Amino acid sequence: MNYIFIIITAIFVNNIVLNQFLGICPFLGVSKKISTAAGMAGAVTFVMVIATIVTYLIQKSVLDVLGIGFMQTITFILVIAALVQLVEIILKKVSPSLYQALGVFLPLITTNCAILGVAIMTIQKEYNLMEGVVFAMASAIGFGLALVIFAGLREHLDLMTVPKGMKGVPIALVVAGILAMAFMGFSGLV
């Protein structure tokens, strides 16, 4: 039951983008087409889960053991950057087609604060490793859901007549605010 609670909360109630406001840069920057939004969502899911596992293990086996928990943020940033580089190298060798599909998104993930935020929240919420992985996967699904919905809305907006002063980023921000308010409706769910 605890896993279901974590999943529903991470996807809908405390959505990493629309409630926590983490990962706003890719949310606004990569959400012009559904295909690029879906690609980014897939890449973020992959890296978020791996980064959560590795950072959890480093926190519990190195930082906590040595009593240097204050080094958490810088350590996690370095680990995430190294993981993204490692994933990029492995994908380039093992699956060039997948590397081509995700290649554009992998460097963007290095600076995605949602990855770091989920890794830190996993430790702060005192999840065990399995709960942390479920939380990371659900947070990534919530990120992807918000990104794909927003991309669909932006594609639809391109077909609409929008006043000149509201074209582009202004209308995108208004739509993002309305989408965030719509997700607030899930807050009474759990």
PDB file of C-alpha atoms in Angstrom:
ATOM      1  CA  MET A   1       0.000   0.000   0.000  1.00  0.00           C
ATOM      2  CA  ASN A   2       2.915   2.316   0.751  1.00  0.00           C
ATOM      3  CA  TYR A   3       4.183   1.988  -2.838  1.00  0.00           C
ATOM      4  CA  ILE A   4       0.793   2.921  -4.281  1.00  0.00           C
ATOM      5  CA  PHE A   5       0.725   5.981  -2.029  1.00  0.00           C
ATOM      6  CA  ILE A   6       4.220   6.980  -3.198  1.00  0.00           C
ATOM      7  CA  ILE A   7       3.268   6.517  -6.862  1.00  0.00           C
ATOM      8  CA  ILE A   8       0.010   8.498  -6.742  1.00  0.00           C
ATOM      9  CA  THR A   9       1.585  11.255  -4.671  1.00  0.00           C
ATOM     10  CA  ALA A  10       4.656  11.630  -6.905  1.00  0.00           C
ATOM     11  CA  ILE A  11       2.756  11.578 -10.194  1.00  0.00           C
ATOM     12  CA  PHE A  12      -0.286  13.686  -9.385  1.00  0.00           C
ATOM     13  CA  VAL A  13      -0.287  15.389  -5.992  1.00  0.00           C
ATOM     14  CA  ASN A  14       3.353  16.493  -5.651  1.00  0.00           C
ATOM     15  CA  ASN A  15       4.259  16.562  -9.339  1.00  0.00           C
ATOM     16  CA  ILE A  16       7.930  17.428  -9.613  1.00  0.00           C
ATOM     17  CA  VAL A  17       7.314  20.163 -12.221  1.00  0.00           C
ATOM     18  CA  LEU A  18       3.872  21.516 -11.468  1.00  0.00           C
ATOM     19  CA  ASN A  19       3.985  21.402  -7.656  1.00  0.00           C
ATOM     20  CA  GLN A  20       7.674  21.332  -6.702  1.00  0.00           C
ATOM     21  CA  PHE A  21       8.746  23.624  -9.607  1.00  0.00           C
ATOM     22  CA  LEU A  22      11.822  21.524 -10.396  1.00  0.00           C
ATOM     23  CA  GLY A  23      12.809  20.923 -14.005  1.00  0.00           C
ATOM     24  CA  ILE A  24      11.167  24.064 -15.347  1.00  0.00           C
ATOM     25  CA  CYS A  25      13.899  24.683 -17.976  1.00  0.00           C
ATOM     26  CA  PRO A  26      13.227  21.494 -19.961  1.00  0.00           C
ATOM     27  CA  PHE A  27       9.515  21.855 -19.220  1.00  0.00           C
ATOM     28  CA  LEU A  28       9.402  25.165 -21.084  1.00  0.00           C
ATOM     29  CA  GLY A  29      12.262  24.546 -23.517  1.00  0.00           C
ATOM     30  CA  VAL A  30      11.558  21.053 -24.839  1.00  0.00           C
ATOM     31  CA  SER A  31       7.771  21.150 -24.832  1.00  0.00           C
ATOM     32  CA  LYS A  32       7.082  22.538 -28.285  1.00  0.00           C
ATOM     33  CA  LYS A  33       6.501  19.107 -29.858  1.00  0.00           C
ATOM     34  CA  ILE A  34       5.068  15.947 -28.346  1.00  0.00           C
ATOM     35  CA  SER A  35       7.804  13.806 -29.909  1.00  0.00           C
ATOM     36  CA  THR A  36      10.640  15.781 -28.302  1.00  0.00           C
ATOM     37  CA  ALA A  37       8.743  15.925 -25.002  1.00  0.00           C
ATOM     38  CA  ALA A  38       8.323  12.141 -25.027  1.00  0.00           C
ATOM     39  CA  GLY A  39      12.022  11.671 -25.816  1.00  0.00           C
ATOM     40  CA  MET A  40      13.030  13.945 -22.986  1.00  0.00           C
ATOM     41  CA  ALA A  41      10.630  12.151 -20.625  1.00  0.00           C
ATOM     42  CA  GLY A  42      12.184   8.798 -21.493  1.00  0.00           C
ATOM     43  CA  ALA A  43      15.716  10.053 -21.023  1.00  0.00           C
ATOM     44  CA  VAL A  44      14.839  11.712 -17.702  1.00  0.00           C
ATOM     45  CA  THR A  45      13.168   8.520 -16.463  1.00  0.00           C
ATOM     46  CA  PHE A  46      16.233   6.440 -17.255  1.00  0.00           C
ATOM     47  CA  VAL A  47      18.723   8.851 -15.670  1.00  0.00           C
ATOM     48  CA  MET A  48      16.506   9.699 -12.674  1.00  0.00           C
ATOM     49  CA  VAL A  49      16.131   6.068 -11.623  1.00  0.00           C
ATOM     50  CA  ILE A  50      19.831   5.241 -12.072  1.00  0.00           C
ATOM     51  CA  ALA A  51      20.911   8.464 -10.341  1.00  0.00           C
ATOM     52  CA  THR A  52      18.608   7.774  -7.395  1.00  0.00           C
ATOM     53  CA  ILE A  53      20.019   4.276  -6.940  1.00  0.00           C
ATOM     54  CA  VAL A  54      23.652   5.415  -7.145  1.00  0.00           C
ATOM     55  CA  THR A  55      23.225   8.517  -4.968  1.00  0.00           C
ATOM     56  CA  TYR A  56      21.297   6.505  -2.352  1.00  0.00           C
ATOM     57  CA  LEU A  57      24.084   3.940  -2.173  1.00  0.00           C
ATOM     58  CA  ILE A  58      26.745   6.662  -1.939  1.00  0.00           C
ATOM     59  CA  GLN A  59      24.791   8.469   0.780  1.00  0.00           C
ATOM     60  CA  LYS A  60      24.304   5.357   2.906  1.00  0.00           C
ATOM     61  CA  SER A  61      27.687   3.685   2.350  1.00  0.00           C
ATOM     62  CA  VAL A  62      30.054   6.666   2.115  1.00  0.00           C
ATOM     63  CA  LEU A  63      28.646  10.014   3.259  1.00  0.00           C
ATOM     64  CA  ASP A  64      26.770   8.712   6.322  1.00  0.00           C
ATOM     65  CA  VAL A  65      29.548   6.300   7.312  1.00  0.00           C
ATOM     66  CA  LEU A  66      32.221   9.008   7.137  1.00  0.00           C
ATOM     67  CA  GLY A  67      29.969  11.613   8.745  1.00  0.00           C
ATOM     68  CA  ILE A  68      30.199  13.999   5.815  1.00  0.00           C
ATOM     69  CA  GLY A  69      26.517  14.364   4.989  1.00  0.00           C
ATOM     70  CA  PHE A  70      27.104  18.063   4.387  1.00  0.00           C
ATOM     71  CA  MET A  71      28.828  17.067   1.113  1.00  0.00           C
ATOM     72  CA  GLN A  72      25.569  15.585  -0.201  1.00  0.00           C
ATOM     73  CA  THR A  73      24.651  18.252  -2.766  1.00  0.00           C
ATOM     74  CA  ILE A  74      28.054  18.587  -4.408  1.00  0.00           C
ATOM     75  CA  THR A  75      28.543  14.818  -4.386  1.00  0.00           C
ATOM     76  CA  PHE A  76      25.146  14.220  -5.958  1.00  0.00           C
ATOM     77  CA  ILE A  77      25.796  16.847  -8.661  1.00  0.00           C
ATOM     78  CA  LEU A  78      29.104  15.210  -9.551  1.00  0.00           C
ATOM     79  CA  VAL A  79      27.557  11.735  -9.559  1.00  0.00           C
ATOM     80  CA  ILE A  80      24.680  12.827 -11.813  1.00  0.00           C
ATOM     81  CA  ALA A  81      27.035  14.560 -14.248  1.00  0.00           C
ATOM     82  CA  ALA A  82      29.300  11.498 -14.337  1.00  0.00           C
ATOM     83  CA  LEU A  83      26.325   9.161 -14.820  1.00  0.00           C
ATOM     84  CA  VAL A  84      25.015  11.183 -17.743  1.00  0.00           C
ATOM     85  CA  GLN A  85      28.466  11.131 -19.362  1.00  0.00           C
ATOM     86  CA  LEU A  86      28.778   7.391 -18.728  1.00  0.00           C
ATOM     87  CA  VAL A  87      25.321   6.695 -20.158  1.00  0.00           C
ATOM     88  CA  GLU A  88      26.187   8.801 -23.193  1.00  0.00           C
ATOM     89  CA  ILE A  89      29.422   6.868 -23.821  1.00  0.00           C
ATOM     90  CA  ILE A  90      27.768   3.475 -23.341  1.00  0.00           C
ATOM     91  CA  LEU A  91      24.838   4.349 -25.604  1.00  0.00           C
ATOM     92  CA  LYS A  92      27.199   5.608 -28.286  1.00  0.00           C
ATOM     93  CA  LYS A  93      29.032   2.246 -28.316  1.00  0.00           C
ATOM     94  CA  VAL A  94      26.172  -0.182 -27.669  1.00  0.00           C
ATOM     95  CA  SER A  95      23.204   1.389 -29.472  1.00  0.00           C
ATOM     96  CA  PRO A  96      24.038   4.207 -31.904  1.00  0.00           C
ATOM     97  CA  SER A  97      20.380   4.529 -32.942  1.00  0.00           C
ATOM     98  CA  LEU A  98      19.235   5.050 -29.348  1.00  0.00           C
ATOM     99  CA  TYR A  99      22.149   7.449 -28.845  1.00  0.00           C
ATOM    100  CA  GLN A 100      20.951   9.470 -31.849  1.00  0.00           C
ATOM    101  CA  ALA A 101      17.417   9.520 -30.465  1.00  0.00           C
ATOM    102  CA  LEU A 102      18.467  10.598 -26.954  1.00  0.00           C
ATOM    103  CA  GLY A 103      21.728  12.351 -27.802  1.00  0.00           C
ATOM    104  CA  VAL A 104      20.201  15.809 -27.794  1.00  0.00           C
ATOM    105  CA  PHE A 105      18.483  15.247 -24.458  1.00  0.00           C
ATOM    106  CA  LEU A 106      21.340  13.712 -22.474  1.00  0.00           C
ATOM    107  CA  PRO A 107      23.378  16.942 -22.034  1.00  0.00           C
ATOM    108  CA  LEU A 108      20.194  18.753 -20.980  1.00  0.00           C
ATOM    109  CA  ILE A 109      19.607  16.170 -18.266  1.00  0.00           C
ATOM    110  CA  THR A 110      22.937  17.001 -16.612  1.00  0.00           C
ATOM    111  CA  THR A 111      21.565  20.399 -15.606  1.00  0.00           C
ATOM    112  CA  ASN A 112      18.013  19.247 -14.877  1.00  0.00           C
ATOM    113  CA  CYS A 113      17.399  20.118 -11.234  1.00  0.00           C
ATOM    114  CA  ALA A 114      14.539  17.594 -11.061  1.00  0.00           C
ATOM    115  CA  ILE A 115      17.103  14.760 -11.086  1.00  0.00           C
ATOM    116  CA  LEU A 116      19.031  16.291  -8.185  1.00  0.00           C
ATOM    117  CA  GLY A 117      15.811  17.170  -6.372  1.00  0.00           C
ATOM    118  CA  VAL A 118      14.482  13.614  -6.491  1.00  0.00           C
ATOM    119  CA  ALA A 119      17.820  12.195  -5.311  1.00  0.00           C
ATOM    120  CA  ILE A 120      17.888  14.584  -2.338  1.00  0.00           C
ATOM    121  CA  MET A 121      14.178  14.101  -1.517  1.00  0.00           C
ATOM    122  CA  THR A 122      14.700  10.330  -1.453  1.00  0.00           C
ATOM    123  CA  ILE A 123      17.209  10.801   1.370  1.00  0.00           C
ATOM    124  CA  GLN A 124      15.195  13.521   3.152  1.00  0.00           C
ATOM    125  CA  LYS A 125      12.023  11.411   3.169  1.00  0.00           C
ATOM    126  CA  GLU A 126      14.064   8.531   4.618  1.00  0.00           C
ATOM    127  CA  TYR A 127      12.955   6.072   1.946  1.00  0.00           C
ATOM    128  CA  ASN A 128      14.677   2.720   1.710  1.00  0.00           C
ATOM    129  CA  LEU A 129      16.259   1.820  -1.639  1.00  0.00           C
ATOM    130  CA  MET A 130      13.128   0.194  -3.097  1.00  0.00           C
ATOM    131  CA  GLU A 131      10.878   3.066  -2.021  1.00  0.00           C
ATOM    132  CA  GLY A 132      13.439   5.483  -3.464  1.00  0.00           C
ATOM    133  CA  VAL A 133      13.398   3.701  -6.816  1.00  0.00           C
ATOM    134  CA  VAL A 134       9.584   3.702  -6.864  1.00  0.00           C
ATOM    135  CA  PHE A 135       9.596   7.403  -5.943  1.00  0.00           C
ATOM    136  CA  ALA A 136      12.135   8.193  -8.690  1.00  0.00           C
ATOM    137  CA  MET A 137      10.183   6.226 -11.295  1.00  0.00           C
ATOM    138  CA  ALA A 138       6.877   7.840 -10.295  1.00  0.00           C
ATOM    139  CA  SER A 139       8.439  11.318 -10.232  1.00  0.00           C
ATOM    140  CA  ALA A 140       9.853  10.730 -13.701  1.00  0.00           C
ATOM    141  CA  ILE A 141       6.452   9.539 -14.926  1.00  0.00           C
ATOM    142  CA  GLY A 142       4.866  12.662 -13.426  1.00  0.00           C
ATOM    143  CA  PHE A 143       7.525  14.805 -15.117  1.00  0.00           C
ATOM    144  CA  GLY A 144       6.865  13.076 -18.428  1.00  0.00           C
ATOM    145  CA  LEU A 145       3.099  13.342 -18.058  1.00  0.00           C
ATOM    146  CA  ALA A 146       3.283  17.080 -17.392  1.00  0.00           C
ATOM    147  CA  LEU A 147       5.765  17.554 -20.249  1.00  0.00           C
ATOM    148  CA  VAL A 148       3.705  15.629 -22.820  1.00  0.00           C
ATOM    149  CA  ILE A 149       0.405  17.276 -21.800  1.00  0.00           C
ATOM    150  CA  PHE A 150       2.041  20.702 -21.971  1.00  0.00           C
ATOM    151  CA  ALA A 151       3.581  19.891 -25.373  1.00  0.00           C
ATOM    152  CA  GLY A 152       0.176  18.841 -26.682  1.00  0.00           C
ATOM    153  CA  LEU A 153      -1.356  22.062 -25.429  1.00  0.00           C
ATOM    154  CA  ARG A 154       1.432  24.105 -27.025  1.00  0.00           C
ATOM    155  CA  GLU A 155       0.992  22.295 -30.349  1.00  0.00           C
ATOM    156  CA  HIS A 156      -2.712  23.084 -30.165  1.00  0.00           C
ATOM    157  CA  LEU A 157      -1.940  26.729 -29.345  1.00  0.00           C
ATOM    158  CA  ASP A 158       0.070  27.023 -32.570  1.00  0.00           C
ATOM    159  CA  LEU A 159      -3.176  26.393 -34.463  1.00  0.00           C
ATOM    160  CA  MET A 160      -5.147  28.992 -32.493  1.00  0.00           C
ATOM    161  CA  THR A 161      -5.385  32.721 -32.981  1.00  0.00           C
ATOM    162  CA  VAL A 162      -3.473  34.287 -30.099  1.00  0.00           C
ATOM    163  CA  PRO A 163      -3.127  38.052 -29.573  1.00  0.00           C
ATOM    164  CA  LYS A 164       0.247  39.357 -30.762  1.00  0.00           C
ATOM    165  CA  GLY A 165       1.450  40.320 -27.276  1.00  0.00           C
ATOM    166  CA  MET A 166       0.668  36.863 -25.905  1.00  0.00           C
ATOM    167  CA  LYS A 167       2.358  34.749 -28.597  1.00  0.00           C
ATOM    168  CA  GLY A 168       5.211  32.449 -27.599  1.00  0.00           C
ATOM    169  CA  VAL A 169       6.412  32.424 -24.010  1.00  0.00           C
ATOM    170  CA  PRO A 170       3.646  34.563 -22.418  1.00  0.00           C
ATOM    171  CA  ILE A 171       0.823  32.242 -23.497  1.00  0.00           C
ATOM    172  CA  ALA A 172       2.985  29.214 -22.631  1.00  0.00           C
ATOM    173  CA  LEU A 173       3.384  30.517 -19.072  1.00  0.00           C
ATOM    174  CA  VAL A 174      -0.349  31.147 -18.758  1.00  0.00           C
ATOM    175  CA  VAL A 175      -1.097  27.613 -19.970  1.00  0.00           C
ATOM    176  CA  ALA A 176       1.543  26.180 -17.597  1.00  0.00           C
ATOM    177  CA  GLY A 177      -0.129  28.005 -14.706  1.00  0.00           C
ATOM    178  CA  ILE A 178      -3.536  26.643 -15.641  1.00  0.00           C
ATOM    179  CA  LEU A 179      -2.062  23.137 -15.953  1.00  0.00           C
ATOM    180  CA  ALA A 180      -0.493  23.488 -12.503  1.00  0.00           C
ATOM    181  CA  MET A 181      -3.858  24.570 -11.102  1.00  0.00           C
ATOM    182  CA  ALA A 182      -5.504  21.558 -12.738  1.00  0.00           C
ATOM    183  CA  PHE A 183      -2.993  19.249 -11.018  1.00  0.00           C
ATOM    184  CA  MET A 184      -3.750  20.999  -7.720  1.00  0.00           C
ATOM    185  CA  GLY A 185      -7.163  19.362  -7.954  1.00  0.00           C
ATOM    186  CA  PHE A 186      -5.471  16.043  -7.136  1.00  0.00           C
ATOM    187  CA  SER A 187      -4.291  17.350  -3.739  1.00  0.00           C
ATOM    188  CA  GLY A 188      -7.370  16.022  -1.941  1.00  0.00           C
ATOM    189  CA  LEU A 189      -6.849  12.593  -3.488  1.00  0.00           C
ATOM    190  CA  VAL A 190      -4.265  11.411  -0.957  1.00  0.00           C
TER     191      VAL A 190
END
